[in-house]
Amino acid sequence: MILVTGATGTIGSELLRQLVASGIPALGMTRRELPGFVRADFEDPDSLRKAIEAVDTVFLLSAPGPRVPEHDQAMVAATVDSSVKKIVKLSAIGTMPGSWHDAGERAVRESGLAWTILRPTGFASNVLRWLPAIRAGQPIPNQTGDGQHAFVDPRDVAAVAAAALVSPDHDGQTYTLTGPELLSVPDQVAVMSDVLGQVLRVVDVPLEVYAEQLRAAGLDEAFVSVAVRGAELVRDGGEQTVTKDVEQVLGRPAGTFRAWVESNRAAFA
């Protein structure tokens, strides 16, 4: 039995769908009471221990933010003297000492369990956040200039996670999951314009303006700082990483951004 945390999010929901479609026993964990899901909270150790009863494998996904280390460590602690034998953790590309995922990665590696670490790049599906601007006929905001990024299809991330969860072949591995091509925001918008058959425009957003927009949206300063640093890194060309890890695990090339847009065309209607 596999427990999928973050089961209603982009990766968790797709992973759960793929596992169930393959006939693999799996449960989804959420903080809210939802039919068919296990209710548990990373900040409630008793609920975590109850959630992993009769579970032998855990997909560990903590929502981005400064609480990631605590949440990851709480799940690892809950597995002590449990039936859990393996953890597959969703981390992030470029994880380094002091970053949100660093302590969680170390906790997983030092847990004494079988483990796999997945470090995906930005998701192709992140462009869905542009929907309000697109529907309002407004230009798409661009915080990263001409900086390029190898956006990954979330379905590929979920498929790699599923492979790691069910096979020992990936134990002890850290995979950096990217798409097959480097694209800037203007490149993405050009692809979307072509696929969707409409002219989409881009407007550059200075990083200081981006920071104020995040604060106005109610995000705390720790999140604002990380988001701005990430945008600056891409803008300056520091995120031009392309790997073959998706292909290595799945035996096929990673999906392209164009393919993701084409298969999700209805979302932009």
GROMACS .gro file of C-alpha atoms in nm:
model
  269
    1MET     CA    1   0.000   0.000   0.000
    2ILE     CA    2   0.132   0.343  -0.101
    3LEU     CA    3   0.044   0.665   0.082
    4VAL     CA    4   0.048   0.975  -0.139
    5THR     CA    5   0.079   1.300   0.055
    6GLY     CA    6  -0.027   1.625  -0.110
    7ALA     CA    7  -0.285   1.412  -0.288
    8THR     CA    8  -0.499   1.697  -0.419
    9GLY     CA    9  -0.210   1.898  -0.567
   10THR     CA   10  -0.064   1.901  -0.918
   11ILE     CA   11   0.173   1.605  -0.873
   12GLY     CA   12  -0.007   1.417  -0.596
   13SER     CA   13  -0.338   1.400  -0.779
   14GLU     CA   14  -0.176   1.286  -1.103
   15LEU     CA   15   0.036   1.028  -0.921
   16LEU     CA   16  -0.268   0.890  -0.742
   17ARG     CA   17  -0.453   0.870  -1.074
   18GLN     CA   18  -0.166   0.681  -1.240
   19LEU     CA   19  -0.126   0.437  -0.952
   20VAL     CA   20  -0.497   0.357  -0.935
   21ALA     CA   21  -0.515   0.321  -1.315
   22SER     CA   22  -0.233   0.066  -1.293
   23GLY     CA   23  -0.412  -0.131  -1.021
   24ILE     CA   24  -0.157  -0.040  -0.755
   25PRO     CA   25  -0.307  -0.001  -0.403
   26ALA     CA   26  -0.273   0.363  -0.299
   27LEU     CA   27  -0.425   0.611  -0.055
   28GLY     CA   28  -0.424   0.989  -0.077
   29MET     CA   29  -0.352   1.200   0.231
   30THR     CA   30  -0.499   1.548   0.282
   31ARG     CA   31  -0.535   1.790   0.572
   32ARG     CA   32  -0.907   1.831   0.508
   33GLU     CA   33  -1.179   1.573   0.549
   34LEU     CA   34  -1.246   1.447   0.195
   35PRO     CA   35  -1.432   1.134   0.084
   36GLY     CA   36  -1.192   0.855  -0.012
   37PHE     CA   37  -0.885   1.024   0.139
   38VAL     CA   38  -0.691   0.977   0.460
   39ARG     CA   39  -0.704   1.286   0.678
   40ALA     CA   40  -0.374   1.376   0.847
   41ASP     CA   41  -0.163   1.681   0.920
   42PHE     CA   42   0.216   1.712   0.918
   43GLU     CA   43   0.186   1.911   1.240
   44ASP     CA   44  -0.006   1.633   1.415
   45PRO     CA   45   0.229   1.336   1.477
   46ASP     CA   46  -0.052   1.108   1.593
   47SER     CA   47  -0.245   1.166   1.271
   48LEU     CA   48   0.067   1.081   1.066
   49ARG     CA   49   0.125   0.756   1.255
   50LYS     CA   50  -0.238   0.663   1.200
   51ALA     CA   51  -0.216   0.752   0.827
   52ILE     CA   52   0.075   0.514   0.769
   53GLU     CA   53  -0.078   0.215   0.943
   54ALA     CA   54  -0.062  -0.078   0.697
   55VAL     CA   55   0.137   0.139   0.452
   56ASP     CA   56   0.477   0.020   0.328
   57THR     CA   57   0.570   0.307   0.093
   58VAL     CA   58   0.525   0.685   0.124
   59PHE     CA   59   0.533   0.956  -0.142
   60LEU     CA   60   0.641   1.263   0.054
   61LEU     CA   61   0.529   1.598  -0.083
   62SER     CA   62   0.526   1.907   0.138
   63ALA     CA   63   0.373   2.230   0.005
   64PRO     CA   64   0.644   2.486  -0.086
   65GLY     CA   65   0.731   2.715   0.201
   66PRO     CA   66   0.950   2.753   0.510
   67ARG     CA   67   0.765   2.469   0.688
   68VAL     CA   68   0.893   2.205   0.441
   69PRO     CA   69   1.181   2.090   0.667
   70GLU     CA   70   0.954   2.044   0.969
   71HIS     CA   71   0.690   1.859   0.767
   72ASP     CA   72   0.940   1.625   0.602
   73GLN     CA   73   1.111   1.551   0.932
   74ALA     CA   74   0.774   1.486   1.097
   75MET     CA   75   0.683   1.221   0.839
   76VAL     CA   76   1.023   1.055   0.867
   77ALA     CA   77   0.986   1.048   1.245
   78ALA     CA   78   0.639   0.893   1.214
   79THR     CA   79   0.783   0.600   1.015
   80VAL     CA   80   0.997   0.482   1.309
   81ASP     CA   81   0.874   0.140   1.422
   82SER     CA   82   0.612   0.142   1.146
   83SER     CA   83   0.550  -0.080   0.845
   84VAL     CA   84   0.698   0.179   0.607
   85LYS     CA   85   0.999   0.052   0.413
   86LYS     CA   86   1.050   0.325   0.151
   87ILE     CA   87   1.005   0.701   0.104
   88VAL     CA   88   1.007   0.882  -0.230
   89LYS     CA   89   1.046   1.256  -0.168
   90LEU     CA   90   0.950   1.532  -0.408
   91SER     CA   91   1.217   1.799  -0.372
   92ALA     CA   92   1.315   2.078  -0.613
   93ILE     CA   93   1.583   2.142  -0.873
   94GLY     CA   94   1.894   2.310  -0.740
   95THR     CA   95   1.838   2.210  -0.377
   96MET     CA   96   2.141   2.320  -0.178
   97PRO     CA   97   2.239   2.353   0.190
   98GLY     CA   98   2.000   2.584   0.371
   99SER     CA   99   1.725   2.568   0.112
  100TRP     CA  100   1.371   2.456   0.197
  101HIS     CA  101   1.420   2.095   0.087
  102ASP     CA  102   1.773   2.036   0.213
  103ALA     CA  103   1.687   1.925   0.567
  104GLY     CA  104   1.405   1.704   0.438
  105GLU     CA  105   1.633   1.535   0.187
  106ARG     CA  106   1.886   1.464   0.461
  107ALA     CA  107   1.617   1.326   0.691
  108VAL     CA  108   1.498   1.089   0.419
  109ARG     CA  109   1.849   0.974   0.331
  110GLU     CA  110   1.935   0.915   0.698
  111SER     CA  111   1.604   0.744   0.782
  112GLY     CA  112   1.738   0.391   0.739
  113LEU     CA  113   1.462   0.330   0.481
  114ALA     CA  114   1.492   0.278   0.108
  115TRP     CA  115   1.461   0.620  -0.058
  116THR     CA  116   1.450   0.812  -0.384
  117ILE     CA  117   1.476   1.191  -0.421
  118LEU     CA  118   1.304   1.366  -0.713
  119ARG     CA  119   1.417   1.719  -0.801
  120PRO     CA  120   1.187   1.855  -1.071
  121THR     CA  121   1.230   2.183  -1.250
  122GLY     CA  122   0.936   2.425  -1.296
  123PHE     CA  123   0.615   2.257  -1.413
  124ALA     CA  124   0.473   2.321  -1.760
  125SER     CA  125   0.136   2.355  -1.587
  126ASN     CA  126   0.252   2.668  -1.404
  127VAL     CA  127   0.135   2.865  -1.708
  128LEU     CA  128  -0.221   2.809  -1.585
  129ARG     CA  129  -0.156   3.097  -1.347
  130TRP     CA  130  -0.167   3.319  -1.656
  131LEU     CA  131  -0.531   3.232  -1.723
  132PRO     CA  132  -0.679   3.550  -1.566
  133ALA     CA  133  -0.457   3.770  -1.784
  134ILE     CA  134  -0.529   3.566  -2.097
  135ARG     CA  135  -0.905   3.575  -2.042
  136ALA     CA  136  -0.895   3.947  -1.971
  137GLY     CA  137  -0.696   4.015  -2.288
  138GLN     CA  138  -0.403   4.143  -2.084
  139PRO     CA  139  -0.033   4.077  -2.147
  140ILE     CA  140   0.126   3.786  -1.964
  141PRO     CA  141   0.359   3.901  -1.683
  142ASN     CA  142   0.721   3.798  -1.720
  143GLN     CA  143   0.950   3.816  -1.417
  144THR     CA  144   1.238   3.622  -1.576
  145GLY     CA  145   1.317   3.821  -1.891
  146ASP     CA  146   1.486   3.608  -2.157
  147GLY     CA  147   1.612   3.357  -1.901
  148GLN     CA  148   1.546   2.998  -2.003
  149HIS     CA  149   1.417   2.699  -1.809
  150ALA     CA  150   1.353   2.334  -1.904
  151PHE     CA  151   0.988   2.312  -1.793
  152VAL     CA  152   0.877   1.957  -1.712
  153ASP     CA  153   0.539   1.796  -1.775
  154PRO     CA  154   0.384   1.716  -1.435
  155ARG     CA  155   0.262   1.385  -1.579
  156ASP     CA  156   0.626   1.286  -1.631
  157VAL     CA  157   0.713   1.376  -1.272
  158ALA     CA  158   0.423   1.162  -1.149
  159ALA     CA  159   0.524   0.874  -1.376
  160VAL     CA  160   0.883   0.881  -1.246
  161ALA     CA  161   0.748   0.891  -0.890
  162ALA     CA  162   0.527   0.589  -0.961
  163ALA     CA  163   0.825   0.396  -1.099
  164ALA     CA  164   1.036   0.482  -0.795
  165LEU     CA  165   0.756   0.384  -0.556
  166VAL     CA  166   0.702   0.036  -0.699
  167SER     CA  167   1.052  -0.070  -0.805
  168PRO     CA  168   1.377  -0.110  -0.608
  169ASP     CA  169   1.570  -0.012  -0.922
  170HIS     CA  170   1.559   0.353  -0.816
  171ASP     CA  171   1.647   0.315  -0.450
  172GLY     CA  172   1.925   0.548  -0.337
  173GLN     CA  173   1.893   0.765  -0.648
  174THR     CA  174   1.849   1.142  -0.680
  175TYR     CA  175   1.689   1.238  -1.011
  176THR     CA  176   1.676   1.588  -1.159
  177LEU     CA  177   1.362   1.593  -1.372
  178THR     CA  178   1.346   1.841  -1.660
  179GLY     CA  179   1.177   1.881  -1.993
  180PRO     CA  180   1.377   1.824  -2.312
  181GLU     CA  181   1.421   2.191  -2.412
  182LEU     CA  182   1.510   2.531  -2.272
  183LEU     CA  183   1.239   2.795  -2.306
  184SER     CA  184   1.198   3.154  -2.189
  185VAL     CA  185   0.860   3.299  -2.098
  186PRO     CA  186   0.842   3.469  -2.442
  187ASP     CA  187   0.919   3.127  -2.598
  188GLN     CA  188   0.637   2.968  -2.398
  189VAL     CA  189   0.396   3.242  -2.496
  190ALA     CA  190   0.489   3.199  -2.863
  191VAL     CA  191   0.412   2.825  -2.839
  192MET     CA  192   0.083   2.894  -2.665
  193SER     CA  193  -0.015   3.156  -2.924
  194ASP     CA  194   0.047   2.904  -3.201
  195VAL     CA  195  -0.135   2.614  -3.034
  196LEU     CA  196  -0.430   2.819  -2.907
  197GLY     CA  197  -0.463   3.023  -3.225
  198GLN     CA  198  -0.464   3.360  -3.051
  199VAL     CA  199  -0.213   3.641  -3.021
  200LEU     CA  200  -0.076   3.655  -2.667
  201ARG     CA  201   0.148   3.938  -2.549
  202VAL     CA  202   0.417   3.956  -2.279
  203VAL     CA  203   0.503   4.239  -2.041
  204ASP     CA  204   0.827   4.250  -1.843
  205VAL     CA  205   0.782   4.280  -1.465
  206PRO     CA  206   1.080   4.419  -1.268
  207LEU     CA  207   1.176   4.203  -0.971
  208GLU     CA  208   1.102   4.477  -0.719
  209VAL     CA  209   0.750   4.507  -0.861
  210TYR     CA  210   0.713   4.128  -0.849
  211ALA     CA  211   0.810   4.130  -0.481
  212GLU     CA  212   0.547   4.392  -0.402
  213GLN     CA  213   0.283   4.195  -0.592
  214LEU     CA  214   0.361   3.885  -0.383
  215ARG     CA  215   0.341   4.083  -0.061
  216ALA     CA  216   0.010   4.235  -0.171
  217ALA     CA  217  -0.117   3.880  -0.229
  218GLY     CA  218  -0.053   3.807   0.138
  219LEU     CA  219   0.259   3.592   0.107
  220ASP     CA  220   0.507   3.606   0.393
  221GLU     CA  221   0.852   3.753   0.350
  222ALA     CA  222   1.030   3.415   0.349
  223PHE     CA  223   0.825   3.302   0.049
  224VAL     CA  224   0.868   3.640  -0.127
  225SER     CA  225   1.245   3.623  -0.083
  226VAL     CA  226   1.272   3.271  -0.227
  227ALA     CA  227   1.039   3.350  -0.520
  228VAL     CA  228   1.231   3.664  -0.614
  229ARG     CA  229   1.569   3.490  -0.586
  230GLY     CA  230   1.437   3.209  -0.806
  231ALA     CA  231   1.314   3.452  -1.071
  232GLU     CA  232   1.645   3.637  -1.059
  233LEU     CA  233   1.836   3.311  -1.102
  234VAL     CA  234   1.637   3.224  -1.416
  235ARG     CA  235   1.665   3.581  -1.549
  236ASP     CA  236   2.043   3.565  -1.511
  237GLY     CA  237   2.071   3.231  -1.694
  238GLY     CA  238   2.136   3.021  -1.387
  239GLU     CA  239   1.864   2.760  -1.445
  240GLN     CA  240   1.963   2.624  -1.786
  241THR     CA  241   1.972   2.262  -1.676
  242VAL     CA  242   1.850   1.984  -1.906
  243THR     CA  243   1.883   1.619  -1.803
  244LYS     CA  244   1.790   1.279  -1.943
  245ASP     CA  245   1.666   1.149  -1.607
  246VAL     CA  246   1.301   1.128  -1.714
  247GLU     CA  247   1.401   0.926  -2.019
  248GLN     CA  248   1.636   0.710  -1.811
  249VAL     CA  249   1.355   0.610  -1.575
  250LEU     CA  250   1.062   0.591  -1.818
  251GLY     CA  251   1.240   0.461  -2.127
  252ARG     CA  252   1.099   0.743  -2.342
  253PRO     CA  253   1.182   1.111  -2.393
  254ALA     CA  254   1.037   1.368  -2.159
  255GLY     CA  255   0.727   1.543  -2.292
  256THR     CA  256   0.764   1.883  -2.457
  257PHE     CA  257   0.597   2.204  -2.346
  258ARG     CA  258   0.407   2.215  -2.677
  259ALA     CA  259   0.269   1.866  -2.615
  260TRP     CA  260   0.150   1.970  -2.270
  261VAL     CA  261  -0.029   2.278  -2.408
  262GLU     CA  262  -0.188   2.074  -2.688
  263SER     CA  263  -0.324   1.814  -2.446
  264ASN     CA  264  -0.453   2.083  -2.209
  265ARG     CA  265  -0.598   2.313  -2.474
  266ALA     CA  266  -0.945   2.297  -2.315
  267ALA     CA  267  -0.814   2.457  -1.996
  268PHE     CA  268  -0.749   2.779  -2.188
  269ALA     CA  269  -1.090   2.797  -2.355
   0.00000   0.00000   0.00000
